[in-house]
Coordinates of C-alpha atoms and ligand atoms in Angstrom, one line a residue:
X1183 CA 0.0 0.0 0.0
X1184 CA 2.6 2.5 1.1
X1185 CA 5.0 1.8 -2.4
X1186 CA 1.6 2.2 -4.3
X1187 CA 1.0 5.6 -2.3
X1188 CA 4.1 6.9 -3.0
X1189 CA 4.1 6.2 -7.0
X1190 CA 0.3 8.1 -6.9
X1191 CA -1.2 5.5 -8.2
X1192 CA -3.9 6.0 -5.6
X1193 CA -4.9 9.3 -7.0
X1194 CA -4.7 8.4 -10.2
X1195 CA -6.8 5.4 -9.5
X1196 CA -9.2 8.3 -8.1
X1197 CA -9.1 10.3 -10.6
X1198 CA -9.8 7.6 -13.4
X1199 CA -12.9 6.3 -11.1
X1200 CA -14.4 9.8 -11.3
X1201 CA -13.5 10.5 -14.5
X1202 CA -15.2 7.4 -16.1
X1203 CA -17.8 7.0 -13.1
X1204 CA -16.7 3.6 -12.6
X1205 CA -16.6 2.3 -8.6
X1206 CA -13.7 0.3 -8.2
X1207 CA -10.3 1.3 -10.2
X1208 CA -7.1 -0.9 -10.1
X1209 CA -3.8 0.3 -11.8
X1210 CA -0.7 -1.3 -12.4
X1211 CA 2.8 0.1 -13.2
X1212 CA 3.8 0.8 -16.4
X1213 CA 2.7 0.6 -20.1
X1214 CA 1.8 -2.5 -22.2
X1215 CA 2.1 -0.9 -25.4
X1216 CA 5.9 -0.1 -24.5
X1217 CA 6.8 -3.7 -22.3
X1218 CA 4.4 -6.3 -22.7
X1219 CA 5.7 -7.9 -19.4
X1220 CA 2.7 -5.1 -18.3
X1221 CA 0.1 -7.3 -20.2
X1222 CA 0.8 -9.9 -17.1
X1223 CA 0.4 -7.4 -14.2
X1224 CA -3.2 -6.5 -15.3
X1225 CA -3.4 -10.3 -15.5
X1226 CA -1.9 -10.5 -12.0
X1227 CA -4.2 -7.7 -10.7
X1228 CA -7.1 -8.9 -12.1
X1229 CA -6.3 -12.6 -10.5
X1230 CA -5.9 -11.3 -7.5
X1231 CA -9.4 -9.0 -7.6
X1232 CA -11.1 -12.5 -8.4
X1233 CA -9.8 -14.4 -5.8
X1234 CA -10.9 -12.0 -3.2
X1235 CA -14.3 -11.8 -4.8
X1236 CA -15.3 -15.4 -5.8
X1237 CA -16.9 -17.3 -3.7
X1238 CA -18.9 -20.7 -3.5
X1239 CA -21.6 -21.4 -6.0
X1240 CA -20.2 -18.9 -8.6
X1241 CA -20.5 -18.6 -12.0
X1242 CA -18.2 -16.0 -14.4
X1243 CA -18.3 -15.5 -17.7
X1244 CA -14.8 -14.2 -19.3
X1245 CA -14.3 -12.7 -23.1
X1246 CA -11.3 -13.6 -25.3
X1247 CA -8.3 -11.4 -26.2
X1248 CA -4.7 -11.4 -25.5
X1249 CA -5.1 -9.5 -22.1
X1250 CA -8.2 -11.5 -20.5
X1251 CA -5.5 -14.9 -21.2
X1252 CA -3.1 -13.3 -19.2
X1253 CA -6.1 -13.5 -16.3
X1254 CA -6.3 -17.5 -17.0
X1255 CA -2.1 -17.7 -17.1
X1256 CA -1.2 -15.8 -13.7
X1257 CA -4.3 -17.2 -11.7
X1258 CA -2.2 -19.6 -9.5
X1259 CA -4.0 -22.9 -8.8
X1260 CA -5.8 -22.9 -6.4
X1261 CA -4.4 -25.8 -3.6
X1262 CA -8.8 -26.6 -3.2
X1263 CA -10.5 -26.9 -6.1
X1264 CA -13.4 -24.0 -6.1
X1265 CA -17.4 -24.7 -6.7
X1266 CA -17.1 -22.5 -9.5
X1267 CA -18.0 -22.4 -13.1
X1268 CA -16.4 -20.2 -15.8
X1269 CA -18.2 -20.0 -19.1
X1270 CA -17.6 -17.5 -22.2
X1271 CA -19.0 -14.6 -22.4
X1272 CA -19.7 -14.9 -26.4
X1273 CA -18.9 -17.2 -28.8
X1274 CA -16.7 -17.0 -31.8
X1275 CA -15.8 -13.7 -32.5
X1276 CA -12.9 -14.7 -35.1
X1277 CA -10.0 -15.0 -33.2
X1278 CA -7.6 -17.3 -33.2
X1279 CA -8.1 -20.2 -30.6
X1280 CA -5.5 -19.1 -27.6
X1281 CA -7.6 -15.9 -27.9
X1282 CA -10.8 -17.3 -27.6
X1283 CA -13.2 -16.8 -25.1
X1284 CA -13.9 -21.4 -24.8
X1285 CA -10.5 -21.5 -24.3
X1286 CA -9.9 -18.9 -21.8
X1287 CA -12.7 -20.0 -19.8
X1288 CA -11.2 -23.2 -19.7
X1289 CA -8.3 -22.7 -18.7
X1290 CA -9.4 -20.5 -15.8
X1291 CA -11.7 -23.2 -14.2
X1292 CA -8.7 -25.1 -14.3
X1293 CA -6.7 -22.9 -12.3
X1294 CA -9.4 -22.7 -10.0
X1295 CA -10.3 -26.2 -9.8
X1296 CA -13.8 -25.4 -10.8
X1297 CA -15.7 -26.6 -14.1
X1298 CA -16.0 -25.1 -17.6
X1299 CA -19.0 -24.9 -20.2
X1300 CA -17.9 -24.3 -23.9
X1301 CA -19.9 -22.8 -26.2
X1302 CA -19.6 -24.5 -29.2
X1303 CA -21.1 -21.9 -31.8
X1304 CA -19.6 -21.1 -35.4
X1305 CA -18.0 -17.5 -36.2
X1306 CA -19.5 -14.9 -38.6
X1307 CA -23.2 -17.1 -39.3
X1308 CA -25.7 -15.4 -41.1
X1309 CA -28.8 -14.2 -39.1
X1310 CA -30.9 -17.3 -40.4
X1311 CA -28.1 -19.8 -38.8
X1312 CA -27.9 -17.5 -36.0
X1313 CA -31.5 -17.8 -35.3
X1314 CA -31.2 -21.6 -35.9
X1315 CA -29.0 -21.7 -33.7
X1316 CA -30.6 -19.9 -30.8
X1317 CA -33.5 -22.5 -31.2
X1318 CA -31.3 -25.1 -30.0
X1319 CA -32.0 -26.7 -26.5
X1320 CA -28.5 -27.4 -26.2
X1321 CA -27.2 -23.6 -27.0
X1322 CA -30.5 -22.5 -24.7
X1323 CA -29.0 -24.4 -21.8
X1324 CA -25.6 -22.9 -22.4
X1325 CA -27.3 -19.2 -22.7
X1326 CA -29.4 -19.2 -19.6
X1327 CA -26.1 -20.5 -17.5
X1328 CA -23.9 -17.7 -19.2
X1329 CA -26.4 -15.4 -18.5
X1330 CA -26.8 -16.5 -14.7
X1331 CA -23.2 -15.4 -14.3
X1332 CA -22.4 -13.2 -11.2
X1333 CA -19.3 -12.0 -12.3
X1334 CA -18.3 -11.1 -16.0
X1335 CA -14.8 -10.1 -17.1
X1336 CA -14.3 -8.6 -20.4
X1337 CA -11.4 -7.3 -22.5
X1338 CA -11.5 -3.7 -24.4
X1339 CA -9.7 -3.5 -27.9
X1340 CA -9.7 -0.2 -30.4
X1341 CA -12.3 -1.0 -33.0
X1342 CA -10.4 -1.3 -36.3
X1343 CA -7.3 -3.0 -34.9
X1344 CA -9.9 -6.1 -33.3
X1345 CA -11.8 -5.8 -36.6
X1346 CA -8.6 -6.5 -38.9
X1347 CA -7.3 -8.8 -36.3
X1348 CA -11.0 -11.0 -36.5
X1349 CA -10.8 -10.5 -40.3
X1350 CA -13.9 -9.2 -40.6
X1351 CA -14.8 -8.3 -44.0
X1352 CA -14.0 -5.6 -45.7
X1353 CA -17.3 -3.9 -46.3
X1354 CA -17.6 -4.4 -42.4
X1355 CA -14.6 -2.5 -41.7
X1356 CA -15.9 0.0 -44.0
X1357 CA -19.1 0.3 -41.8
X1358 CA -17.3 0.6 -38.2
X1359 CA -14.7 3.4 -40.4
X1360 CA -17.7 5.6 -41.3
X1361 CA -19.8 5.3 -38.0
X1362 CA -16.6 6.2 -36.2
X1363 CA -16.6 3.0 -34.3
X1364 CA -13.2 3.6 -31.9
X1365 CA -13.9 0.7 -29.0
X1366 CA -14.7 -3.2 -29.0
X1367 CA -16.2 -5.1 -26.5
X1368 CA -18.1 -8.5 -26.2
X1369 CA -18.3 -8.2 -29.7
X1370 CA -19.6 -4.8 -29.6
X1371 CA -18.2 -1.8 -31.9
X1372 CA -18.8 1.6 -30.5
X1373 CA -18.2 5.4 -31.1
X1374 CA -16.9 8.0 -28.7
X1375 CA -20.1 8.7 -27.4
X1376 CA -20.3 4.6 -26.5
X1377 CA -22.6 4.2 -28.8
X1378 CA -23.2 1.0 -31.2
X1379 CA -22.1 0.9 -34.4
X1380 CA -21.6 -2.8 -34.5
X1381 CA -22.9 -6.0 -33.3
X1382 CA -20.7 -9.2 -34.3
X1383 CA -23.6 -11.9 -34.4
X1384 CA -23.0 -14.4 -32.3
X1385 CA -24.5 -16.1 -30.0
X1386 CA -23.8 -15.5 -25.8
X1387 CA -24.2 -11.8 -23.5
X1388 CA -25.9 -9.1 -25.0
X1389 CA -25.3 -5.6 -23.5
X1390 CA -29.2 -6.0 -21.9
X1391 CA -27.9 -8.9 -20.1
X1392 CA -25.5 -6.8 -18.7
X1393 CA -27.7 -5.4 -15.9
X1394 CA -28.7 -8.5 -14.3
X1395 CA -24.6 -9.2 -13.9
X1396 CA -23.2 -8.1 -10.7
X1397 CA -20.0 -7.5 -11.3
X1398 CA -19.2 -6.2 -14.7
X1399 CA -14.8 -6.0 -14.8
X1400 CA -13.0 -4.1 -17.8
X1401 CA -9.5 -5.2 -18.1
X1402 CA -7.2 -3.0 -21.3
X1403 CA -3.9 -1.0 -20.9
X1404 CA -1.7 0.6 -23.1
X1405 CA -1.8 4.6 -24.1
X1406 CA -3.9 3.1 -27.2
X1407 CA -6.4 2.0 -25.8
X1408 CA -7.4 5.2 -23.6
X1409 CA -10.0 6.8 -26.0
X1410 CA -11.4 2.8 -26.6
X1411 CA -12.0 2.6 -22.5
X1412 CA -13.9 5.8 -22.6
X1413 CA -16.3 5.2 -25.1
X1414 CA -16.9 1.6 -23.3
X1415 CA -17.8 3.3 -20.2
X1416 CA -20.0 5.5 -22.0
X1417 CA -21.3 2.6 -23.5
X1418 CA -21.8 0.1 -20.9
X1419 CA -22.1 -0.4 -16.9
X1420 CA -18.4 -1.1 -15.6
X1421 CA -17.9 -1.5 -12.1
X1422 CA -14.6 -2.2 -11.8
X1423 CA -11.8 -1.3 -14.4
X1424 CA -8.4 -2.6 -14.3
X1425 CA -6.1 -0.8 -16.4
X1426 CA -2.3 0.4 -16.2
X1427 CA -0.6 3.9 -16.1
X1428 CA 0.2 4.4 -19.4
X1429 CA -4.0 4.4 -20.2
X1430 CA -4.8 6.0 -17.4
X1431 CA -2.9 9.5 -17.7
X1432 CA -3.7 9.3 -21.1
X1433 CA -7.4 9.0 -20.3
X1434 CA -7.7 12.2 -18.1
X1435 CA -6.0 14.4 -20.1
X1436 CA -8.7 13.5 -22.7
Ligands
G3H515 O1 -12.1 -9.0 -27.0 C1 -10.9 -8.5 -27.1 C2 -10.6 -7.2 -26.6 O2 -11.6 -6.3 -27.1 C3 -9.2 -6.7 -26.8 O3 -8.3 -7.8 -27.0 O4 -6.9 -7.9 -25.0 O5 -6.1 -8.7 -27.1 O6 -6.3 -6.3 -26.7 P1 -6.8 -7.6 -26.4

């Protein structure tokens, strides 16, 4: 506490919650876009907020992305396995598999020595397969459960960089470029005002389902993703955000 004191971190954690109305605040050291070593602490940090917040009977529902693994790979195991359940927020956005939310979820109930429901569900379906899909008892079952979750924690990407990254198509990209879409999330493109421009179909959370979820936790660092966790605040309920220096003085100077 007193090392954190004495780099500020505490007010800047403070001024980041008021700035972005979100509750709870938690900044690391440092800047991921310049030592990716950073990446891990807000993994680290955000293990460490779960494991004080988890209890019994749980269940959490966790996005994909390269900094929501870093969660699943510092999250010791836990010595007693945990009556927990972690389940993917969405399914498949497009990414590649160590970045998917299945597997992240997976590996996360693994580290806690709880259990793990996939979501088996196709990338980029058309709306007929999507609604095919929904009609499923088996996908229904997996729905209701991921929408029962307590506790969801979700990644935060700048709009065109996850869009190329999922290889979306071009006339897509197109779309997001002229509604100004600057933030991703869940699946979710939105502008600087938070709102939608975009809505990857798939099949899993939908903002709405959002309220019912206690706990709503934003993990992104990295000075490039400051104007992306903005418009996701604007854009969505976040009660805890946990982010690392190089975002947060970026964000309020904006
Ligand atoms: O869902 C992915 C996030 O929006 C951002 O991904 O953590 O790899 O930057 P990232």
């Amino acid at each position: 506490q007193v090392m954190r004191d004495v780099s500020g971190i505490s007010s800047l954690e403070a001024q980041v919650s008021e700035r972005l109305g979100i509750d709870q605040v938690i900044i690391v050291n440092g800047d991921s876009d310049e030592d990716p070593l950073i990446k891990r602490e807000l993994g680290y940090a955000t293990a460490v907020w779960l494991r004080q917040e988890i209890r019994s009977g749980d269940t959490i529902a966790v996005t994909g992305g390269t900094t929501i693994a870093m969660l699943a790979e510092m999250m010791p195991s836990l010595a007693h396995g945990m009556d927990v359940q972690v389940v993917p927020a969405r399914g498949g956005l497009g990414e590649n598999v160590e970045y998917q939310a299945n597997t992240i979820a997976s590996r996360l109930a693994a580290k806690l020595g709880g259990t793990n429901k996939m979501l088996h569900v196709p990338d980029f379906v058309s709306e007929d397969v999507y609604q095919s899909l929904l009609a499923e008892p088996h996908v229904r079952e997996r729905l209701a459960m991921i929408q029962s979750a307590r506790i969801v924690i979700h990644g935060i990407g700048e709009a065109l960089k996850m869009a190329r990254r999922r290889q979306l198509p071009e006339e897509t990209i197109r779309l997001l470029d002229s509604g100004h879409a600057i933030a991703e999330a869940f699946g979710y493109y939105f502008d600087q005002t938070g709102q939608i421009v975009h809505v990857m179909n798939t099949v899993g959370l939908r903002l709405g389902d959002l309220k019912k979820i206690e706990r709503i936790v934003g993990v992104a660092g990295g000075r490039s993703k400051a104007h992306a966790i903005v418009a996701v605040a604007k854009g969505c309920r976040q009660d805890v955000l946990v982010t690392d220096e190089g975002a947060a003085r970026a964000i309020i100077q904006l």
